[in-house]
XYZ file of C-alpha atoms in Angstrom:
272
model
C 2.919 18.854 14.297
C 1.992 15.586 12.629
C -1.072 17.266 11.128
C 1.124 19.970 9.567
C 3.550 17.388 8.215
C 0.659 15.439 6.686
C -0.705 18.592 5.083
C 2.707 19.353 3.586
C 3.130 15.770 2.340
C -0.308 15.586 0.722
C 0.279 18.939 -0.960
C 3.682 17.899 -2.307
C 2.586 14.466 -3.503
C -0.831 15.576 -4.758
C 0.833 17.667 -7.455
C 2.062 14.424 -8.976
C -0.658 11.895 -8.178
C -3.732 13.959 -9.086
C -2.565 14.561 -12.701
C -1.861 10.822 -12.912
C -5.465 10.084 -11.953
C -6.676 12.610 -14.515
C -4.645 10.852 -17.215
C -6.093 7.534 -16.036
C -9.637 8.901 -16.328
C -9.067 10.440 -19.780
C -7.545 7.235 -21.167
C -10.396 5.228 -19.600
C -13.001 7.370 -21.375
C -10.985 7.081 -24.592
C -10.784 3.303 -24.219
C -14.541 3.127 -23.736
C -15.119 5.089 -26.930
C -12.507 3.030 -28.758
C -14.192 -0.207 -27.718
C -17.556 1.036 -28.950
C -16.652 1.913 -32.495
C -13.030 2.347 -33.425
C -11.924 -1.282 -33.188
C -14.767 -2.554 -35.392
C -14.705 0.318 -37.850
C -14.059 0.019 -41.543
C -11.112 2.396 -41.498
C -7.739 0.988 -40.509
C -6.607 4.329 -39.141
C -9.443 4.222 -36.598
C -8.584 0.638 -35.689
C -4.974 1.615 -35.050
C -6.036 4.675 -33.076
C -8.373 2.543 -30.940
C -5.575 0.068 -30.163
C -3.244 2.931 -29.248
C -5.829 4.456 -26.886
C -6.430 1.132 -25.137
C -2.667 0.632 -24.886
C -2.379 4.102 -23.367
C -4.944 3.092 -20.746
C -2.879 0.041 -19.827
C 0.240 2.207 -19.595
C -1.659 4.697 -17.420
C -2.601 1.904 -14.980
C 1.019 0.744 -14.766
C 2.169 4.366 -14.464
C -0.195 5.106 -11.574
C 0.925 2.007 -9.661
C 4.584 2.660 -10.376
C 4.318 6.337 -9.442
C 2.722 5.441 -6.091
C 5.680 3.154 -5.378
C 8.358 5.560 -6.619
C 6.812 8.496 -4.778
C 6.773 6.499 -1.537
C 10.546 5.993 -1.764
C 11.384 9.365 -3.309
C 9.669 11.452 -0.624
C 11.446 9.640 2.211
C 14.789 9.750 0.426
C 14.648 13.351 -0.746
C 12.865 14.846 2.255
C 14.797 13.186 5.093
C 18.054 11.791 3.720
C 19.263 14.512 1.353
C 19.788 18.251 1.773
C 16.163 18.819 2.800
C 16.889 16.648 5.824
C 18.888 19.469 7.434
C 15.752 21.608 7.418
C 13.256 18.865 8.255
C 15.129 17.724 11.350
C 15.286 21.281 12.691
C 11.463 21.395 12.819
C 9.777 20.841 16.198
C 8.776 17.331 15.164
C 10.061 13.986 16.359
C 11.564 11.314 14.148
C 8.416 9.257 14.744
C 6.225 12.067 13.398
C 8.388 12.399 10.280
C 8.192 8.659 9.632
C 4.449 8.391 10.240
C 3.707 11.351 7.996
C 5.452 9.495 5.165
C 3.801 6.166 6.022
C 0.263 7.535 6.232
C 0.510 9.559 3.022
C 2.087 6.668 1.087
C -0.581 4.226 2.288
C -3.377 6.637 1.382
C -2.031 7.098 -2.139
C -1.696 3.317 -2.581
C -5.344 2.878 -1.570
C -6.587 5.790 -3.702
C -4.623 4.455 -6.682
C -6.316 1.052 -6.421
C -9.747 2.694 -6.115
C -8.969 4.957 -9.095
C -7.972 1.960 -11.207
C -11.204 0.158 -10.259
C -13.249 3.267 -11.117
C -11.399 3.686 -14.426
C -12.016 0.023 -15.284
C -15.733 0.558 -14.656
C -15.634 3.524 -17.034
C -14.005 1.341 -19.695
C -16.613 -1.390 -19.180
C -19.534 1.052 -19.246
C -22.083 0.342 -21.965
C -25.712 1.292 -22.525
C -27.203 -0.989 -19.865
C -24.157 -1.157 -17.610
C -25.336 1.469 -15.124
C -28.731 -0.197 -14.774
C -27.105 -3.587 -14.194
C -24.763 -2.087 -11.598
C -27.656 -0.458 -9.743
C -29.595 -3.750 -9.845
C -26.618 -5.565 -8.384
C -26.305 -2.998 -5.594
C -30.033 -3.277 -4.842
C -29.869 -7.074 -4.621
C -26.754 -6.798 -2.474
C -28.434 -4.390 -0.036
C -31.532 -6.585 0.098
C -29.295 -9.533 0.962
C -27.702 -7.523 3.756
C -31.118 -6.657 5.202
C -31.993 -10.363 5.371
C -28.955 -11.161 7.486
C -29.352 -11.814 11.177
C -27.930 -9.312 13.647
C -25.034 -11.602 14.577
C -24.170 -12.244 10.915
C -24.266 -8.539 10.071
C -22.145 -7.739 13.137
C -19.533 -10.359 12.307
C -19.479 -9.276 8.672
C -18.799 -5.692 9.731
C -16.002 -6.847 12.051
C -14.534 -8.958 9.216
C -14.386 -5.892 6.981
C -12.855 -3.767 9.751
C -10.205 -6.413 10.504
C -9.435 -6.833 6.810
C -9.136 -3.050 6.362
C -6.724 -2.864 9.318
C -4.724 -5.763 7.877
C -4.449 -4.081 4.478
C -3.418 -0.728 5.973
C -0.790 -2.316 8.221
C 0.482 -4.384 5.281
C 0.996 -1.191 3.274
C 2.792 0.394 6.239
C 5.053 -2.658 6.642
C 5.723 -2.710 2.893
C 6.874 0.931 2.985
C 8.967 0.406 6.118
C 11.056 -2.260 4.360
C 12.438 0.413 2.043
C 12.621 3.120 4.712
C 14.722 0.885 6.956
C 17.155 0.019 4.160
C 17.497 3.669 3.079
C 18.019 4.888 6.648
C 20.623 2.188 7.335
C 22.413 2.773 4.039
C 22.655 6.507 4.687
C 24.530 5.892 7.918
C 27.564 5.188 5.750
C 29.968 7.873 4.593
C 30.126 6.832 0.922
C 28.100 4.875 -1.648
C 24.927 5.342 0.393
C 22.462 4.060 -2.198
C 24.599 0.989 -2.811
C 24.710 0.338 0.912
C 20.921 0.797 1.042
C 20.502 -1.993 -1.511
C 22.881 -4.208 0.476
C 20.958 -3.471 3.685
C 17.626 -4.211 1.992
C 18.629 -7.684 0.865
C 20.595 -8.317 4.059
C 17.609 -7.540 6.290
C 15.297 -9.599 4.085
C 17.674 -12.562 4.216
C 18.034 -12.287 7.999
C 14.272 -12.170 8.543
C 13.618 -15.043 6.141
C 16.322 -17.104 7.860
C 14.963 -16.296 11.331
C 11.415 -17.112 10.185
C 12.527 -20.443 8.757
C 14.291 -21.333 12.020
C 11.169 -20.372 13.961
C 8.934 -22.559 11.783
C 11.346 -25.490 11.996
C 11.640 -25.088 15.764
C 7.863 -24.883 16.151
C 7.437 -28.058 14.126
C 10.116 -29.860 16.114
C 8.525 -28.879 19.431
C 5.032 -29.525 18.033
C 3.953 -26.105 19.326
C 0.923 -25.588 17.098
C -0.442 -29.062 17.708
C -0.174 -28.568 21.465
C -1.883 -25.197 21.312
C -4.750 -26.085 18.972
C -5.237 -29.849 19.367
C -8.163 -29.425 21.780
C -9.553 -26.276 20.166
C -12.590 -26.716 17.949
C -13.880 -23.230 17.111
C -16.826 -22.275 14.962
C -16.045 -20.995 11.452
C -16.849 -17.455 12.585
C -14.371 -17.570 15.465
C -11.742 -19.259 13.293
C -11.935 -16.460 10.711
C -11.635 -13.800 13.416
C -8.654 -15.554 14.981
C -7.008 -16.005 11.585
C -7.369 -12.323 10.713
C -6.135 -11.221 14.145
C -3.131 -13.551 13.907
C -2.323 -12.131 10.462
C -2.592 -8.599 11.876
C -0.271 -9.582 14.730
C 2.312 -11.055 12.342
C 2.243 -7.937 10.168
C 2.645 -5.719 13.246
C 5.697 -7.693 14.379
C 7.149 -7.671 10.861
C 6.607 -3.928 10.464
C 7.838 -3.176 14.003
C 11.222 -4.682 13.165
C 11.660 -2.369 10.184
C 10.261 0.564 12.151
C 12.812 -0.001 14.919
C 15.648 -0.145 12.386
C 14.428 3.033 10.674
C 14.089 5.072 13.866
C 17.406 3.782 15.238
C 19.426 4.911 12.236
C 17.569 8.203 11.792
C 18.127 9.083 15.444
C 21.634 7.743 16.047
C 23.542 7.206 12.839
C 22.109 9.368 10.061
C 24.868 10.851 7.888
C 23.607 13.755 5.755
C 27.061 14.782 4.508
Protein backbone atom coordinates (compact mmCIF):
# COMPACT_ATOMS: atom_id res chain seq x y z
CA UNK A 1 0.00 0.00 0.00
CA UNK A 2 2.90 2.34 0.66
CA UNK A 3 3.92 2.05 -2.99
CA UNK A 4 0.43 3.15 -4.09
CA UNK A 5 0.45 6.05 -1.65
CA UNK A 6 3.86 7.15 -2.95
CA UNK A 7 2.62 6.97 -6.53
CA UNK A 8 -0.39 9.11 -5.64
CA UNK A 9 1.77 11.63 -3.75
CA UNK A 10 4.34 12.00 -6.52
CA UNK A 11 1.57 12.45 -9.07
CA UNK A 12 -0.19 15.11 -6.99
CA UNK A 13 2.96 17.04 -6.10
CA UNK A 14 4.63 16.62 -9.50
CA UNK A 15 1.93 18.77 -11.09
CA UNK A 16 3.26 21.66 -9.05
CA UNK A 17 6.99 21.00 -8.75
CA UNK A 18 7.76 20.05 -12.37
CA UNK A 19 6.44 23.37 -13.78
CA UNK A 20 8.52 25.13 -11.12
CA UNK A 21 11.64 23.39 -12.40
CA UNK A 22 10.72 24.32 -15.96
CA UNK A 23 10.42 27.98 -14.93
CA UNK A 24 13.79 27.67 -13.18
CA UNK A 25 15.39 26.28 -16.34
CA UNK A 26 13.85 28.93 -18.63
CA UNK A 27 14.95 31.79 -16.37
CA UNK A 28 18.42 30.22 -16.10
CA UNK A 29 18.78 30.15 -19.89
CA UNK A 30 17.47 33.73 -20.04
CA UNK A 31 19.95 34.83 -17.38
CA UNK A 32 22.79 33.25 -19.34
CA UNK A 33 21.79 35.15 -22.46
CA UNK A 34 21.30 38.33 -20.47
CA UNK A 35 24.77 38.05 -18.97
CA UNK A 36 26.32 37.58 -22.41
CA UNK A 37 24.99 40.66 -24.12
CA UNK A 38 22.06 42.49 -22.63
CA UNK A 39 23.79 43.95 -19.57
CA UNK A 40 26.68 45.41 -21.59
CA UNK A 41 24.60 46.55 -24.53
CA UNK A 42 24.27 50.09 -25.74
CA UNK A 43 20.50 50.15 -25.40
CA UNK A 44 19.06 50.89 -21.97
CA UNK A 45 15.96 48.86 -22.70
CA UNK A 46 18.12 45.75 -23.14
CA UNK A 47 20.00 46.53 -19.93
CA UNK A 48 16.74 46.79 -18.02
CA UNK A 49 15.42 43.62 -19.63
CA UNK A 50 18.62 41.76 -18.69
CA UNK A 51 18.33 42.88 -15.05
CA UNK A 52 14.68 41.81 -14.97
CA UNK A 53 15.53 38.35 -16.36
CA UNK A 54 18.30 37.83 -13.80
CA UNK A 55 15.94 39.01 -11.07
CA UNK A 56 13.36 36.53 -12.32
CA UNK A 57 15.95 33.77 -11.99
CA UNK A 58 16.60 34.73 -8.37
CA UNK A 59 12.85 34.76 -7.70
CA UNK A 60 12.53 31.35 -9.36
CA UNK A 61 15.19 29.92 -7.01
CA UNK A 62 13.39 31.32 -3.97
CA UNK A 63 10.06 30.13 -5.38
CA UNK A 64 11.30 26.56 -5.88
CA UNK A 65 12.68 26.38 -2.33
CA UNK A 66 9.57 27.95 -0.85
CA UNK A 67 7.23 25.72 -2.85
CA UNK A 68 9.07 22.60 -1.64
CA UNK A 69 8.53 23.76 1.94
CA UNK A 70 4.91 24.85 1.48
CA UNK A 71 4.03 21.68 -0.41
CA UNK A 72 5.50 19.55 2.39
CA UNK A 73 3.12 21.16 4.90
CA UNK A 74 0.16 21.56 2.56
CA UNK A 75 -0.01 17.91 1.51
CA UNK A 76 0.02 16.66 5.11
CA UNK A 77 -2.50 19.27 6.22
CA UNK A 78 -4.91 18.95 3.32
CA UNK A 79 -4.61 15.20 2.75
CA UNK A 80 -4.80 13.95 6.35
CA UNK A 81 -6.20 16.71 8.54
CA UNK A 82 -9.00 18.19 6.44
CA UNK A 83 -11.97 16.65 4.63
CA UNK A 84 -9.73 14.37 2.55
CA UNK A 85 -8.69 12.74 5.82
CA UNK A 86 -12.06 10.97 6.07
CA UNK A 87 -11.28 9.19 2.80
CA UNK A 88 -7.57 8.64 3.39
CA UNK A 89 -8.07 6.95 6.75
CA UNK A 90 -10.62 4.55 5.28
CA UNK A 91 -7.94 3.15 2.93
CA UNK A 92 -6.28 -0.15 3.88
CA UNK A 93 -3.15 1.69 4.96
CA UNK A 94 -1.74 2.27 8.41
CA UNK A 95 -1.01 5.66 9.93
CA UNK A 96 2.70 4.86 9.57
CA UNK A 97 2.31 4.31 5.82
CA UNK A 98 0.46 7.62 5.43
CA UNK A 99 3.18 9.47 7.33
CA UNK A 100 6.08 7.82 5.50
CA UNK A 101 4.52 8.47 2.11
CA UNK A 102 4.49 12.18 2.96
CA UNK A 103 8.01 12.10 4.44
CA UNK A 104 9.61 10.27 1.52
CA UNK A 105 7.97 12.43 -1.15
CA UNK A 106 8.80 15.67 0.68
CA UNK A 107 12.44 14.64 1.16
CA UNK A 108 12.77 13.65 -2.50
CA UNK A 109 11.42 17.00 -3.67
CA UNK A 110 13.79 18.86 -1.32
CA UNK A 111 16.74 16.95 -2.79
CA UNK A 112 15.58 17.36 -6.40
CA UNK A 113 15.03 21.08 -5.81
CA UNK A 114 18.62 21.53 -4.60
CA UNK A 115 19.96 19.56 -7.58
CA UNK A 116 17.77 21.60 -9.96
CA UNK A 117 19.09 24.85 -8.50
CA UNK A 118 22.69 23.62 -8.90
CA UNK A 119 21.99 22.59 -12.51
CA UNK A 120 20.31 25.93 -13.24
CA UNK A 121 23.28 27.80 -11.75
CA UNK A 122 25.59 25.85 -14.06
CA UNK A 123 23.42 26.89 -17.00
CA UNK A 124 23.71 30.54 -15.93
CA UNK A 125 27.50 30.22 -15.58
CA UNK A 126 27.91 28.45 -18.92
CA UNK A 127 30.19 30.25 -21.36
CA UNK A 128 32.13 29.22 -24.45
CA UNK A 129 34.84 27.24 -22.64
CA UNK A 130 32.80 26.31 -19.58
CA UNK A 131 31.87 22.81 -20.73
CA UNK A 132 35.48 22.00 -21.60
CA UNK A 133 36.67 23.25 -18.21
CA UNK A 134 33.99 21.20 -16.45
CA UNK A 135 34.98 18.05 -18.34
CA UNK A 136 38.66 18.69 -17.52
CA UNK A 137 37.80 19.04 -13.86
CA UNK A 138 35.84 15.78 -13.92
CA UNK A 139 38.73 14.01 -15.66
CA UNK A 140 41.25 15.24 -13.08
CA UNK A 141 38.86 14.27 -10.31
CA UNK A 142 38.44 10.73 -11.65
CA UNK A 143 42.20 10.40 -12.12
CA UNK A 144 42.65 11.43 -8.49
CA UNK A 145 40.16 8.78 -7.41
CA UNK A 146 42.04 6.10 -9.34
CA UNK A 147 45.25 7.00 -7.48
CA UNK A 148 43.65 6.43 -4.10
CA UNK A 149 44.45 3.31 -2.14
CA UNK A 150 41.74 0.71 -1.63
CA UNK A 151 41.26 1.66 2.02
CA UNK A 152 41.01 5.38 1.17
CA UNK A 153 38.50 4.74 -1.61
CA UNK A 154 36.47 2.47 0.68
CA UNK A 155 36.39 4.99 3.51
CA UNK A 156 35.53 7.79 1.11
CA UNK A 157 32.58 5.79 -0.20
CA UNK A 158 31.41 5.09 3.36
CA UNK A 159 31.76 8.81 4.20
CA UNK A 160 29.49 9.70 1.29
CA UNK A 161 26.96 7.01 2.25
CA UNK A 162 26.90 8.17 5.89
CA UNK A 163 26.57 11.80 4.83
CA UNK A 164 23.72 10.92 2.43
CA UNK A 165 21.91 9.06 5.23
CA UNK A 166 22.45 12.01 7.56
CA UNK A 167 21.03 14.47 5.03
CA UNK A 168 17.99 12.28 4.30
CA UNK A 169 17.23 11.75 7.99
CA UNK A 170 17.70 15.47 8.63
CA UNK A 171 15.08 16.24 5.98
CA UNK A 172 12.74 13.66 7.53
CA UNK A 173 13.23 15.15 11.02
CA UNK A 174 12.72 18.66 9.64
CA UNK A 175 9.37 17.64 8.12
CA UNK A 176 8.28 15.77 11.25
CA UNK A 177 8.59 18.95 13.34
CA UNK A 178 5.70 20.46 11.39
CA UNK A 179 3.74 17.21 11.11
CA UNK A 180 3.82 16.74 14.88
CA UNK A 181 2.61 20.28 15.55
CA UNK A 182 -0.18 20.02 12.96
CA UNK A 183 -1.34 16.63 14.25
CA UNK A 184 -1.33 17.85 17.86
CA UNK A 185 -3.09 21.10 17.00
CA UNK A 186 -5.84 19.27 15.13
CA UNK A 187 -6.70 17.28 18.23
CA UNK A 188 -8.44 20.41 19.47
CA UNK A 189 -12.06 21.23 18.71
CA UNK A 190 -11.52 24.87 17.68
CA UNK A 191 -8.75 27.17 16.41
CA UNK A 192 -6.75 24.18 15.16
CA UNK A 193 -4.13 26.11 13.20
CA UNK A 194 -3.55 28.45 16.13
CA UNK A 195 -3.11 25.46 18.41
CA UNK A 196 -0.70 23.95 15.86
CA UNK A 197 1.49 27.05 16.11
CA UNK A 198 1.35 26.89 19.91
CA UNK A 199 2.28 23.19 19.83
CA UNK A 200 5.16 23.86 17.43
CA UNK A 201 6.83 26.42 19.66
CA UNK A 202 5.91 24.50 22.81
CA UNK A 203 7.56 21.30 21.58
CA UNK A 204 10.61 23.22 20.38
CA UNK A 205 10.96 24.94 23.75
CA UNK A 206 10.58 21.65 25.63
CA UNK A 207 13.22 19.91 23.52
CA UNK A 208 15.64 22.84 23.75
CA UNK A 209 15.15 22.96 27.52
CA UNK A 210 15.63 19.19 27.87
CA UNK A 211 18.73 19.33 25.65
CA UNK A 212 20.21 22.14 27.72
CA UNK A 213 19.62 20.19 30.94
CA UNK A 214 21.24 17.13 29.37
CA UNK A 215 24.32 19.10 28.31
CA UNK A 216 24.62 20.75 31.72
CA UNK A 217 24.20 17.41 33.47
CA UNK A 218 26.79 15.77 31.22
CA UNK A 219 29.26 18.55 31.96
CA UNK A 220 28.61 18.33 35.69
CA UNK A 221 29.14 14.56 35.71
CA UNK A 222 32.08 14.88 33.30
CA UNK A 223 30.51 12.16 31.13
CA UNK A 224 32.29 12.94 27.87
CA UNK A 225 35.70 13.22 29.50
CA UNK A 226 35.23 9.84 31.18
CA UNK A 227 34.12 8.20 27.95
CA UNK A 228 36.76 9.64 25.61
CA UNK A 229 39.73 10.49 27.86
CA UNK A 230 41.59 7.28 26.97
CA UNK A 231 40.37 7.10 23.37
CA UNK A 232 42.83 8.21 20.71
CA UNK A 233 41.33 7.27 17.34
CA UNK A 234 42.75 7.84 13.89
CA UNK A 235 41.23 10.70 11.87
CA UNK A 236 39.38 8.17 9.72
CA UNK A 237 37.73 6.50 12.71
CA UNK A 238 36.96 9.87 14.32
CA UNK A 239 35.11 11.05 11.20
CA UNK A 240 33.10 7.82 11.04
CA UNK A 241 32.20 8.06 14.71
CA UNK A 242 31.27 11.72 14.36
CA UNK A 243 28.96 11.04 11.41
CA UNK A 244 27.37 8.04 13.15
CA UNK A 245 26.81 10.07 16.33
CA UNK A 246 25.18 12.83 14.26
CA UNK A 247 22.96 10.23 12.58
CA UNK A 248 22.02 8.85 16.00
CA UNK A 249 21.13 12.30 17.34
CA UNK A 250 18.98 13.06 14.30
CA UNK A 251 17.21 9.70 14.66
CA UNK A 252 16.40 10.41 18.31
CA UNK A 253 15.27 13.95 17.48
CA UNK A 254 13.06 12.77 14.62
CA UNK A 255 11.72 9.80 16.62
CA UNK A 256 10.31 12.18 19.22
CA UNK A 257 8.34 14.09 16.60
CA UNK A 258 7.35 10.86 14.87
CA UNK A 259 5.95 9.47 18.13
CA UNK A 260 3.96 12.66 18.72
CA UNK A 261 2.61 12.62 15.16
CA UNK A 262 1.50 8.98 15.23
CA UNK A 263 0.02 9.32 18.73
CA UNK A 264 -2.27 12.20 17.81
CA UNK A 265 -3.22 10.79 14.40
CA UNK A 266 -4.17 7.46 15.97
CA UNK A 267 -5.75 8.56 19.24
CA UNK A 268 -6.81 12.18 19.19
CA UNK A 269 -7.33 13.36 15.62
CA UNK A 270 -10.39 15.62 15.33
CA UNK A 271 -11.53 16.03 11.71
CA UNK A 272 -14.75 17.87 12.58
